[in-house]
Amino acid sequence: ICTANPWLAGRLMKVAGSKRLELAYPSEVGQAKVNRLFNPSEKSPPVVSSRMKFYDLCSSIGGSACEVPSGDKCVGKADTPLVALSIVADADKPTERFAVIFSVSHVIADGFTYYKLLSMLSSDGSVIALRPVRKDSIAADIDRAVGQPVSSFLTSTCMICNFVCSMVCSTTKPDIQAFFVDAARVKEAKEKVVITETVRYVSTNDVITSAFARATDSQVLLMPINFRGRLATYTDSDAGNYEGALAFVREDCSSPSLIRGTLNSGPTTFRRATEIALPTGCSTYNARLCMVTNWVFPFYKGFKIPGCVQMLHTPHCNVKMVPFNLTVVYQPTPGQTAVAIFSRKIPTDVFTGQMPLGKPLLNAEDAAPKT
């Protein structure tokens, strides 16, 4: 994989006289550089177990040798890898089970790129060369697509302060849980949607997104969106960050059909269901935010290793880095859909009552194929 994509062994460098970052990497990657990416040993490896609850798993992995450092800690550091692939034995059954932990810096990759790389690591995956050269038109294209008010809102000082203060000043510990998605409840929600000329259907993600916004009573909901394939300039071969975020006020996401209507209005310019203005100034600083991000990619069919069975695939989040209520939609095993909910101050029964959730996904043993 590194031979096809030598940029994975690169380092972040700040351009002299500017705030711009560049990724410097060799044209060919030697074995020594590849070795640095496998089982990094600068810190102690985490203790993981297939019986661990989701919160405990995240707590153990966060900040360990398996997790690449945040972007600012990588700049100018030749010995700090931006990619880490780790194999950690199951603490309870070390001769039978193990975890594969794959971490990639968000500075060089978005979710789409991450899953492309993860697919290459799977034994049935095809190794391909991705293009790391930045297409600088993406910034202007995102501004046009999501609208200048949304771009200004997301990059405002008050928004950044909202993020930072939520993480640093909060006195409550984030609640981190995972649930299977209940297909019957999703089907019921879809059947209630009124079909119009602009909305012919709603997706499972539309249903989950609208329900999460209502459950959290958020003033603003953020939805990351991948622009590959939506805008002709950006293709599946482009590595890096080619995603933006749509922003919805409470009234824009009160039903799945309103979410779908906004998505159908793009991709050149997305239009919200209402013309209600986003918060500004101090209102942004105090705004209740939430986010729904979808990690279900059609090309990813699970992780395969010869002679092994995948028990669980799961996202991980450093428990100290939860700035607002967040849901990740993902596939714990092929053919199943689950959500990981990172929340603050909201009782579990609010989520289970308003979202199409099934039973809790407690640990890897709970998700493993019963064979």
C-alpha positions as a LaTeX table, in Angstrom:
\begin{tabular}{lrrr}
\hline
Residue & $x$ (\AA) & $y$ (\AA) & $z$ (\AA) \\
\hline
Ile1 & 0.00 & 0.00 & 0.00 \\
Cys2 & 2.83 & 2.39 & 0.84 \\
Thr3 & 4.57 & 1.58 & $-2.43$ \\
Ala4 & 1.45 & 2.70 & $-4.30$ \\
Asn5 & 0.84 & 5.59 & $-1.90$ \\
Pro6 & 4.19 & 6.92 & $-0.60$ \\
Trp7 & 2.43 & 9.97 & 0.81 \\
Leu8 & 1.26 & 7.79 & 3.72 \\
Ala9 & 4.84 & 7.88 & 5.01 \\
Gly10 & 5.05 & 11.67 & 4.68 \\
Arg11 & 5.37 & 14.42 & 7.26 \\
Leu12 & 3.63 & 17.75 & 7.72 \\
Met13 & 5.70 & 20.87 & 7.05 \\
Lys14 & 4.70 & 24.50 & 7.47 \\
Val15 & 5.44 & 26.68 & 4.45 \\
Ala16 & 7.82 & 29.48 & 5.39 \\
Gly17 & 6.07 & 32.82 & 5.76 \\
Ser18 & 2.51 & 31.41 & 5.64 \\
Lys19 & 0.03 & 29.31 & 7.59 \\
Arg20 & $-0.15$ & 26.77 & 4.81 \\
Leu21 & 0.81 & 23.17 & 5.49 \\
Glu22 & 2.44 & 20.84 & 3.01 \\
Leu23 & 2.83 & 17.09 & 3.05 \\
Ala24 & 6.43 & 16.18 & 2.24 \\
Tyr25 & 7.09 & 12.58 & 1.22 \\
Pro26 & 9.66 & 10.56 & $-0.73$ \\
Ser27 & 8.96 & 9.21 & $-4.21$ \\
Glu28 & 9.79 & 5.75 & $-2.92$ \\
Val29 & 9.22 & 4.43 & 0.58 \\
Gly30 & 11.91 & 2.25 & 2.13 \\
Gln31 & 11.18 & $-0.59$ & 4.52 \\
Ala32 & 12.37 & 1.42 & 7.51 \\
Lys33 & 9.71 & 4.11 & 6.93 \\
Val34 & 7.01 & 1.47 & 6.46 \\
Asn35 & 8.05 & $-0.20$ & 9.71 \\
Arg36 & 7.46 & 3.08 & 11.58 \\
Leu37 & 3.78 & 2.89 & 10.66 \\
Phe38 & 3.25 & $-0.60$ & 12.07 \\
Asn39 & 2.77 & $-1.07$ & 15.83 \\
Pro40 & 4.23 & 2.33 & 16.85 \\
Ser41 & 6.03 & 1.96 & 20.17 \\
Glu42 & 6.48 & 5.55 & 21.38 \\
Lys43 & 3.78 & 4.92 & 24.02 \\
Ser44 & 2.39 & 1.89 & 25.78 \\
Pro45 & $-0.14$ & $-0.15$ & 23.79 \\
Pro46 & $-3.73$ & $-0.01$ & 25.09 \\
Val47 & $-5.48$ & $-2.82$ & 26.93 \\
Val48 & $-8.40$ & $-4.00$ & 24.79 \\
Ser49 & $-10.87$ & $-6.83$ & 25.13 \\
Ser50 & $-13.78$ & $-8.12$ & 23.06 \\
Arg51 & $-15.82$ & $-7.91$ & 26.28 \\
Met52 & $-15.07$ & $-4.22$ & 26.89 \\
Lys53 & $-17.91$ & $-1.74$ & 26.82 \\
Phe54 & $-17.71$ & 0.91 & 24.11 \\
Tyr55 & $-16.78$ & 3.75 & 26.48 \\
Asp56 & $-13.98$ & 1.73 & 28.08 \\
Leu57 & $-12.63$ & 0.72 & 24.68 \\
Cys58 & $-12.51$ & 4.36 & 23.57 \\
Ser59 & $-10.90$ & 5.40 & 26.85 \\
Ser60 & $-8.17$ & 2.80 & 26.48 \\
Ile61 & $-7.31$ & 3.51 & 22.84 \\
Gly62 & $-7.48$ & 7.31 & 23.06 \\
Gly63 & $-4.02$ & 8.79 & 23.46 \\
Ser64 & $-2.32$ & 5.40 & 23.22 \\
Ala65 & 0.39 & 4.29 & 20.79 \\
Cys66 & $-2.36$ & 3.13 & 18.43 \\
Glu67 & $-3.76$ & 6.63 & 17.89 \\
Val68 & $-1.84$ & 9.12 & 15.75 \\
Pro69 & $-1.35$ & 12.50 & 17.50 \\
Ser70 & $-3.48$ & 15.52 & 16.67 \\
Gly71 & $-2.38$ & 17.49 & 13.63 \\
Asp72 & $-0.64$ & 20.34 & 15.46 \\
Lys73 & 1.63 & 17.84 & 17.23 \\
Cys74 & 2.74 & 16.38 & 13.90 \\
Val75 & 3.90 & 19.56 & 12.16 \\
Gly76 & 7.63 & 19.51 & 11.51 \\
Lys77 & 8.08 & 16.17 & 13.27 \\
Ala78 & 9.91 & 13.73 & 11.00 \\
Asp79 & 9.50 & 10.88 & 13.49 \\
Thr80 & 5.77 & 11.30 & 14.08 \\
Pro81 & 3.74 & 9.07 & 11.73 \\
Leu82 & 0.46 & 10.28 & 10.26 \\
Val83 & $-0.74$ & 6.68 & 9.88 \\
Ala84 & $-0.65$ & 3.87 & 12.44 \\
Leu85 & $-1.62$ & 0.23 & 12.01 \\
Ser86 & $-1.57$ & $-1.75$ & 15.24 \\
Ile87 & $-2.31$ & $-5.32$ & 16.25 \\
Val88 & $-3.26$ & $-5.75$ & 19.92 \\
Ala89 & $-4.04$ & $-9.08$ & 21.55 \\
Asp90 & $-7.36$ & $-9.50$ & 23.35 \\
Ala91 & $-6.54$ & $-9.15$ & 27.06 \\
Asp92 & $-9.03$ & $-11.89$ & 27.98 \\
Lys93 & $-8.29$ & $-14.34$ & 25.16 \\
Pro94 & $-4.82$ & $-13.42$ & 23.86 \\
Thr95 & $-4.30$ & $-16.67$ & 21.93 \\
Glu96 & $-7.69$ & $-16.55$ & 20.19 \\
Arg97 & $-8.63$ & $-12.94$ & 19.49 \\
Phe98 & $-6.99$ & $-9.66$ & 18.57 \\
Ala99 & $-7.88$ & $-6.13$ & 17.54 \\
Val100 & $-6.76$ & $-4.38$ & 14.37 \\
Ile101 & $-6.58$ & $-0.64$ & 15.11 \\
Phe102 & $-6.10$ & 1.66 & 12.13 \\
Ser103 & $-5.55$ & 5.37 & 12.75 \\
Val104 & $-5.03$ & 8.08 & 10.11 \\
Ser105 & $-4.55$ & 11.80 & 10.68 \\
His106 & $-7.58$ & 13.85 & 9.64 \\
Val107 & $-5.13$ & 16.41 & 8.23 \\
Ile108 & $-4.37$ & 14.09 & 5.29 \\
Ala109 & $-7.57$ & 12.06 & 5.04 \\
Asp110 & $-11.32$ & 12.31 & 5.40 \\
Gly111 & $-13.69$ & 9.41 & 6.10 \\
Phe112 & $-13.86$ & 8.37 & 2.46 \\
Thr113 & $-10.06$ & 8.19 & 2.16 \\
Tyr114 & $-9.84$ & 6.32 & 5.45 \\
Tyr115 & $-12.20$ & 3.59 & 4.28 \\
Lys116 & $-10.44$ & 3.36 & 0.93 \\
Leu117 & $-7.22$ & 2.61 & 2.80 \\
Leu118 & $-8.95$ & 0.22 & 5.20 \\
Ser119 & $-10.40$ & $-1.66$ & 2.23 \\
Met120 & $-6.88$ & $-2.04$ & 0.79 \\
Leu121 & $-5.74$ & $-3.61$ & 4.06 \\
Ser122 & $-8.47$ & $-6.23$ & 3.88 \\
Ser123 & $-7.32$ & $-9.51$ & 2.31 \\
Asp124 & $-9.94$ & $-9.20$ & $-0.46$ \\
Gly125 & $-9.09$ & $-5.56$ & $-1.21$ \\
Ser126 & $-7.28$ & $-4.15$ & $-4.23$ \\
Val127 & $-4.31$ & $-1.87$ & $-3.69$ \\
Ile128 & $-4.66$ & 1.29 & $-5.79$ \\
Ala129 & $-2.78$ & 4.56 & $-5.99$ \\
Leu130 & $-4.75$ & 7.53 & $-4.68$ \\
Arg131 & $-3.92$ & 11.09 & $-5.75$ \\
Pro132 & $-2.61$ & 13.16 & $-2.81$ \\
Val133 & $-2.03$ & 16.42 & $-4.74$ \\
Arg134 & $-4.47$ & 18.98 & $-3.39$ \\
Lys135 & $-7.14$ & 20.39 & $-5.67$ \\
Asp136 & $-7.29$ & 23.89 & $-4.25$ \\
Ser137 & $-10.59$ & 24.64 & $-5.98$ \\
Ile138 & $-12.37$ & 22.65 & $-3.27$ \\
Ala139 & $-12.53$ & 25.59 & $-0.83$ \\
Ala140 & $-14.37$ & 27.84 & $-3.29$ \\
Asp141 & $-16.57$ & 24.96 & $-4.46$ \\
Ile142 & $-17.61$ & 24.15 & $-0.90$ \\
Asp143 & $-18.44$ & 27.81 & $-0.24$ \\
Arg144 & $-20.70$ & 27.82 & $-3.30$ \\
Ala145 & $-22.28$ & 24.47 & $-2.49$ \\
Val146 & $-23.11$ & 25.01 & 1.19 \\
Gly147 & $-23.47$ & 28.79 & 0.89 \\
Gln148 & $-21.34$ & 31.56 & 2.30 \\
Pro149 & $-23.48$ & 31.96 & 5.45 \\
Val150 & $-22.80$ & 28.32 & 6.37 \\
Ser151 & $-19.08$ & 28.60 & 5.61 \\
Ser152 & $-18.81$ & 31.77 & 7.69 \\
Phe153 & $-20.73$ & 30.14 & 10.53 \\
Leu154 & $-18.51$ & 27.04 & 10.61 \\
Thr155 & $-15.23$ & 28.96 & 10.55 \\
Ser156 & $-16.22$ & 31.81 & 12.88 \\
Thr157 & $-14.28$ & 32.51 & 16.07 \\
Cys158 & $-17.44$ & 32.04 & 18.12 \\
Met159 & $-17.94$ & 28.58 & 16.62 \\
Ile160 & $-14.38$ & 27.57 & 17.45 \\
Cys161 & $-14.87$ & 28.86 & 21.00 \\
Asn162 & $-18.08$ & 26.82 & 21.24 \\
Phe163 & $-16.11$ & 23.65 & 20.37 \\
Val164 & $-13.17$ & 24.34 & 22.66 \\
Cys165 & $-15.15$ & 25.48 & 25.69 \\
Ser166 & $-17.50$ & 22.49 & 25.43 \\
Met167 & $-14.52$ & 20.14 & 25.69 \\
Val168 & $-12.45$ & 22.05 & 28.23 \\
Cys169 & $-15.05$ & 23.58 & 30.53 \\
Ser170 & $-17.74$ & 20.90 & 30.69 \\
Thr171 & $-18.14$ & 19.28 & 34.09 \\
Thr172 & $-20.02$ & 16.25 & 32.76 \\
Lys173 & $-18.38$ & 13.12 & 31.39 \\
Pro174 & $-19.52$ & 12.27 & 27.86 \\
Asp175 & $-21.83$ & 9.29 & 27.57 \\
Ile176 & $-20.69$ & 6.98 & 24.76 \\
Gln177 & $-22.96$ & 4.18 & 23.62 \\
Ala178 & $-23.69$ & 2.12 & 20.53 \\
Phe179 & $-26.97$ & 0.65 & 19.30 \\
Phe180 & $-28.10$ & $-1.51$ & 16.43 \\
Val181 & $-30.54$ & 0.29 & 14.12 \\
Asp182 & $-34.03$ & $-1.21$ & 14.23 \\
Ala183 & $-35.02$ & $-1.86$ & 10.60 \\
Ala184 & $-38.72$ & $-2.15$ & 11.50 \\
Arg185 & $-38.75$ & 1.29 & 13.15 \\
Val186 & $-36.91$ & 2.78 & 10.16 \\
Lys187 & $-39.47$ & 1.23 & 7.80 \\
Glu188 & $-42.31$ & 2.65 & 9.90 \\
Ala189 & $-40.76$ & 6.13 & 9.78 \\
Lys190 & $-40.30$ & 5.94 & 6.01 \\
Glu191 & $-43.94$ & 4.94 & 5.51 \\
Lys192 & $-45.05$ & 8.14 & 7.23 \\
Val193 & $-43.17$ & 10.37 & 4.78 \\
Val194 & $-45.34$ & 12.36 & 2.39 \\
Ile195 & $-44.03$ & 11.85 & $-1.15$ \\
Thr196 & $-43.69$ & 14.99 & $-3.27$ \\
Glu197 & $-42.22$ & 15.88 & $-6.67$ \\
Thr198 & $-38.94$ & 16.85 & $-5.02$ \\
Val199 & $-38.85$ & 14.07 & $-2.40$ \\
Arg200 & $-39.55$ & 10.60 & $-3.81$ \\
Tyr201 & $-37.99$ & 8.70 & $-0.91$ \\
Val202 & $-36.05$ & 9.15 & 2.31 \\
Ser203 & $-32.98$ & 7.17 & 3.32 \\
Thr204 & $-32.23$ & 5.44 & 6.60 \\
Asn205 & $-29.68$ & 8.18 & 7.24 \\
Asp206 & $-32.37$ & 10.85 & 6.75 \\
Val207 & $-34.52$ & 9.13 & 9.36 \\
Ile208 & $-31.65$ & 8.83 & 11.85 \\
Thr209 & $-30.47$ & 12.42 & 11.28 \\
Ser210 & $-33.88$ & 14.00 & 11.81 \\
Ala211 & $-34.56$ & 11.86 & 14.89 \\
Phe212 & $-31.18$ & 12.70 & 16.45 \\
Ala213 & $-31.71$ & 16.43 & 15.91 \\
Arg214 & $-35.07$ & 16.20 & 17.66 \\
Ala215 & $-33.74$ & 14.02 & 20.48 \\
Thr216 & $-30.95$ & 16.49 & 21.26 \\
Asp217 & $-33.19$ & 19.53 & 20.72 \\
Ser218 & $-30.30$ & 21.11 & 18.84 \\
Gln219 & $-30.41$ & 24.62 & 17.45 \\
Val220 & $-27.98$ & 23.65 & 14.68 \\
Leu221 & $-27.31$ & 20.24 & 13.16 \\
Leu222 & $-24.14$ & 19.65 & 11.15 \\
Met223 & $-23.89$ & 17.01 & 8.43 \\
Pro224 & $-20.52$ & 16.27 & 6.80 \\
Ile225 & $-20.91$ & 15.56 & 3.09 \\
Asn226 & $-18.48$ & 13.99 & 0.62 \\
Phe227 & $-18.13$ & 15.94 & $-2.63$ \\
Arg228 & $-16.51$ & 13.13 & $-4.64$ \\
Gly229 & $-18.91$ & 12.21 & $-7.40$ \\
Arg230 & $-21.22$ & 15.08 & $-6.46$ \\
Leu231 & $-18.99$ & 17.63 & $-8.17$ \\
Ala232 & $-17.24$ & 16.45 & $-11.34$ \\
Thr233 & $-13.83$ & 17.80 & $-10.33$ \\
Tyr234 & $-13.49$ & 15.37 & $-7.42$ \\
Thr235 & $-13.31$ & 11.61 & $-7.93$ \\
Asp236 & $-12.92$ & 8.45 & $-5.87$ \\
Ser237 & $-9.19$ & 8.49 & $-6.63$ \\
Asp238 & $-8.62$ & 11.79 & $-4.80$ \\
Ala239 & $-7.06$ & 11.34 & $-1.36$ \\
Gly240 & $-7.34$ & 14.02 & 1.28 \\
Asn241 & $-10.23$ & 16.09 & 2.63 \\
Tyr242 & $-12.90$ & 16.71 & 0.02 \\
Glu243 & $-15.85$ & 17.01 & 2.32 \\
Gly244 & $-17.77$ & 19.97 & 3.61 \\
Ala245 & $-20.61$ & 20.30 & 6.09 \\
Leu246 & $-24.21$ & 21.30 & 5.69 \\
Ala247 & $-25.82$ & 23.20 & 8.57 \\
Phe248 & $-29.50$ & 22.92 & 9.45 \\
Val249 & $-31.48$ & 24.95 & 11.97 \\
Arg250 & $-34.05$ & 23.13 & 14.11 \\
Glu251 & $-36.89$ & 23.74 & 11.66 \\
Asp252 & $-34.84$ & 22.40 & 8.70 \\
Cys253 & $-34.58$ & 18.89 & 10.13 \\
Ser254 & $-37.91$ & 18.41 & 11.88 \\
Ser255 & $-38.71$ & 15.55 & 9.47 \\
Pro256 & $-36.68$ & 13.14 & 7.26 \\
Ser257 & $-38.27$ & 14.59 & 4.12 \\
Leu258 & $-36.87$ & 18.06 & 4.87 \\
Ile259 & $-33.38$ & 16.57 & 5.18 \\
Arg260 & $-33.83$ & 14.74 & 1.87 \\
Gly261 & $-35.19$ & 17.86 & 0.19 \\
Thr262 & $-32.01$ & 19.77 & 1.07 \\
Leu263 & $-29.78$ & 16.95 & $-0.21$ \\
Asn264 & $-31.80$ & 16.73 & $-3.43$ \\
Ser265 & $-31.34$ & 20.46 & $-4.03$ \\
Gly266 & $-27.56$ & 20.10 & $-4.48$ \\
Pro267 & $-24.84$ & 19.52 & $-5.26$ \\
Thr268 & $-23.83$ & 22.82 & $-6.89$ \\
Thr269 & $-25.87$ & 24.78 & $-4.35$ \\
Phe270 & $-27.73$ & 23.19 & $-1.45$ \\
Arg271 & $-30.86$ & 24.94 & $-0.21$ \\
Arg272 & $-32.26$ & 24.48 & 3.28 \\
Ala273 & $-35.96$ & 23.91 & 3.83 \\
Thr274 & $-36.36$ & 27.27 & 5.55 \\
Glu275 & $-34.77$ & 30.68 & 5.29 \\
Ile276 & $-34.27$ & 30.97 & 9.05 \\
Ala277 & $-30.84$ & 32.48 & 9.66 \\
Leu278 & $-28.08$ & 30.58 & 11.41 \\
Pro279 & $-26.94$ & 31.97 & 14.78 \\
Thr280 & $-24.37$ & 34.75 & 14.76 \\
Gly281 & $-21.98$ & 36.25 & 17.33 \\
Cys282 & $-22.65$ & 35.28 & 20.94 \\
Ser283 & $-25.61$ & 33.18 & 19.81 \\
Thr284 & $-23.16$ & 30.95 & 17.96 \\
Tyr285 & $-20.98$ & 30.63 & 21.05 \\
Asn286 & $-23.98$ & 29.46 & 23.11 \\
Ala287 & $-25.70$ & 27.41 & 20.42 \\
Arg288 & $-26.62$ & 23.78 & 21.10 \\
Leu289 & $-24.94$ & 21.82 & 18.33 \\
Cys290 & $-25.11$ & 18.26 & 17.12 \\
Met291 & $-23.67$ & 16.30 & 14.22 \\
Val292 & $-24.57$ & 13.16 & 12.28 \\
Thr293 & $-21.82$ & 11.64 & 10.14 \\
Asn294 & $-22.30$ & 8.55 & 7.99 \\
Trp295 & $-19.45$ & 6.03 & 7.72 \\
Val296 & $-21.31$ & 3.53 & 5.53 \\
Phe297 & $-19.53$ & 3.38 & 2.17 \\
Pro298 & $-20.82$ & 0.95 & $-0.51$ \\
Phe299 & $-17.30$ & $-0.19$ & $-1.44$ \\
Tyr300 & $-16.47$ & $-1.31$ & 2.12 \\
Lys301 & $-17.70$ & $-4.86$ & 2.72 \\
Gly302 & $-16.08$ & $-5.63$ & 6.06 \\
Phe303 & $-12.53$ & $-6.44$ & 7.08 \\
Lys304 & $-11.14$ & $-9.84$ & 6.15 \\
Ile305 & $-8.05$ & $-11.74$ & 7.32 \\
Pro306 & $-7.51$ & $-15.36$ & 6.20 \\
Gly307 & $-8.51$ & $-17.82$ & 8.90 \\
Cys308 & $-10.29$ & $-15.18$ & 10.99 \\
Val309 & $-13.83$ & $-13.94$ & 11.54 \\
Gln310 & $-14.52$ & $-10.24$ & 12.09 \\
Met311 & $-16.40$ & $-9.90$ & 15.36 \\
Leu312 & $-16.91$ & $-6.15$ & 15.28 \\
His313 & $-15.92$ & $-3.05$ & 13.36 \\
Thr314 & $-16.39$ & 0.11 & 15.38 \\
Pro315 & $-15.46$ & 3.80 & 15.38 \\
His316 & $-13.36$ & 5.12 & 18.21 \\
Cys317 & $-13.30$ & 8.58 & 19.73 \\
Asn318 & $-11.00$ & 9.97 & 22.36 \\
Val319 & $-13.41$ & 10.49 & 25.25 \\
Lys320 & $-11.74$ & 13.82 & 26.05 \\
Met321 & $-12.55$ & 15.17 & 22.59 \\
Val322 & $-16.36$ & 15.25 & 22.46 \\
Pro323 & $-17.34$ & 18.88 & 21.78 \\
Phe324 & $-21.07$ & 18.31 & 21.22 \\
Asn325 & $-23.69$ & 15.60 & 20.72 \\
Leu326 & $-22.55$ & 13.37 & 17.88 \\
Thr327 & $-23.82$ & 10.27 & 16.09 \\
Val328 & $-21.77$ & 8.07 & 13.77 \\
Val329 & $-23.69$ & 5.72 & 11.47 \\
Tyr330 & $-21.60$ & 2.65 & 10.60 \\
Gln331 & $-21.61$ & $-1.09$ & 9.89 \\
Pro332 & $-20.49$ & $-3.20$ & 12.89 \\
Thr333 & $-20.58$ & $-6.32$ & 10.71 \\
Pro334 & $-21.43$ & $-6.69$ & 7.01 \\
Gly335 & $-25.16$ & $-6.18$ & 6.43 \\
Gln336 & $-25.82$ & $-4.61$ & 9.83 \\
Thr337 & $-26.24$ & $-0.92$ & 10.64 \\
Ala338 & $-25.48$ & 0.66 & 13.99 \\
Val339 & $-25.02$ & 4.10 & 15.49 \\
Ala340 & $-22.41$ & 5.25 & 17.98 \\
Ile341 & $-23.79$ & 8.08 & 20.09 \\
Phe342 & $-21.45$ & 10.50 & 21.85 \\
Ser343 & $-23.60$ & 12.69 & 24.08 \\
Arg344 & $-23.69$ & 15.05 & 27.03 \\
Lys345 & $-26.50$ & 15.57 & 29.56 \\
Ile346 & $-29.10$ & 13.57 & 27.61 \\
Pro347 & $-30.62$ & 10.41 & 29.19 \\
Thr348 & $-30.39$ & 7.22 & 27.14 \\
Asp349 & $-34.15$ & 6.72 & 27.05 \\
Val350 & $-34.51$ & 9.98 & 25.09 \\
Phe351 & $-32.45$ & 8.48 & 22.26 \\
Thr352 & $-34.11$ & 5.05 & 22.38 \\
Gly353 & $-37.54$ & 6.69 & 22.47 \\
Gln354 & $-37.08$ & 9.09 & 19.57 \\
Met355 & $-34.53$ & 7.34 & 17.35 \\
Pro356 & $-35.08$ & 4.04 & 15.47 \\
Leu357 & $-32.74$ & 2.14 & 17.75 \\
Gly358 & $-32.72$ & $-1.55$ & 18.54 \\
Lys359 & $-30.78$ & $-3.32$ & 21.27 \\
Pro360 & $-27.58$ & $-1.82$ & 22.68 \\
Leu361 & $-24.35$ & $-2.95$ & 21.04 \\
Leu362 & $-22.45$ & $-3.62$ & 24.23 \\
Asn363 & $-19.19$ & $-5.11$ & 23.01 \\
Ala364 & $-17.53$ & $-7.19$ & 20.30 \\
Glu365 & $-18.95$ & $-10.46$ & 21.61 \\
Asp366 & $-22.43$ & $-8.96$ & 21.37 \\
Ala367 & $-21.96$ & $-8.16$ & 17.67 \\
Ala368 & $-20.03$ & $-11.25$ & 16.56 \\
Pro369 & $-21.64$ & $-13.68$ & 14.11 \\
Lys370 & $-23.19$ & $-16.51$ & 16.07 \\
Thr371 & $-21.22$ & $-19.32$ & 14.45 \\
\hline
\end{tabular}
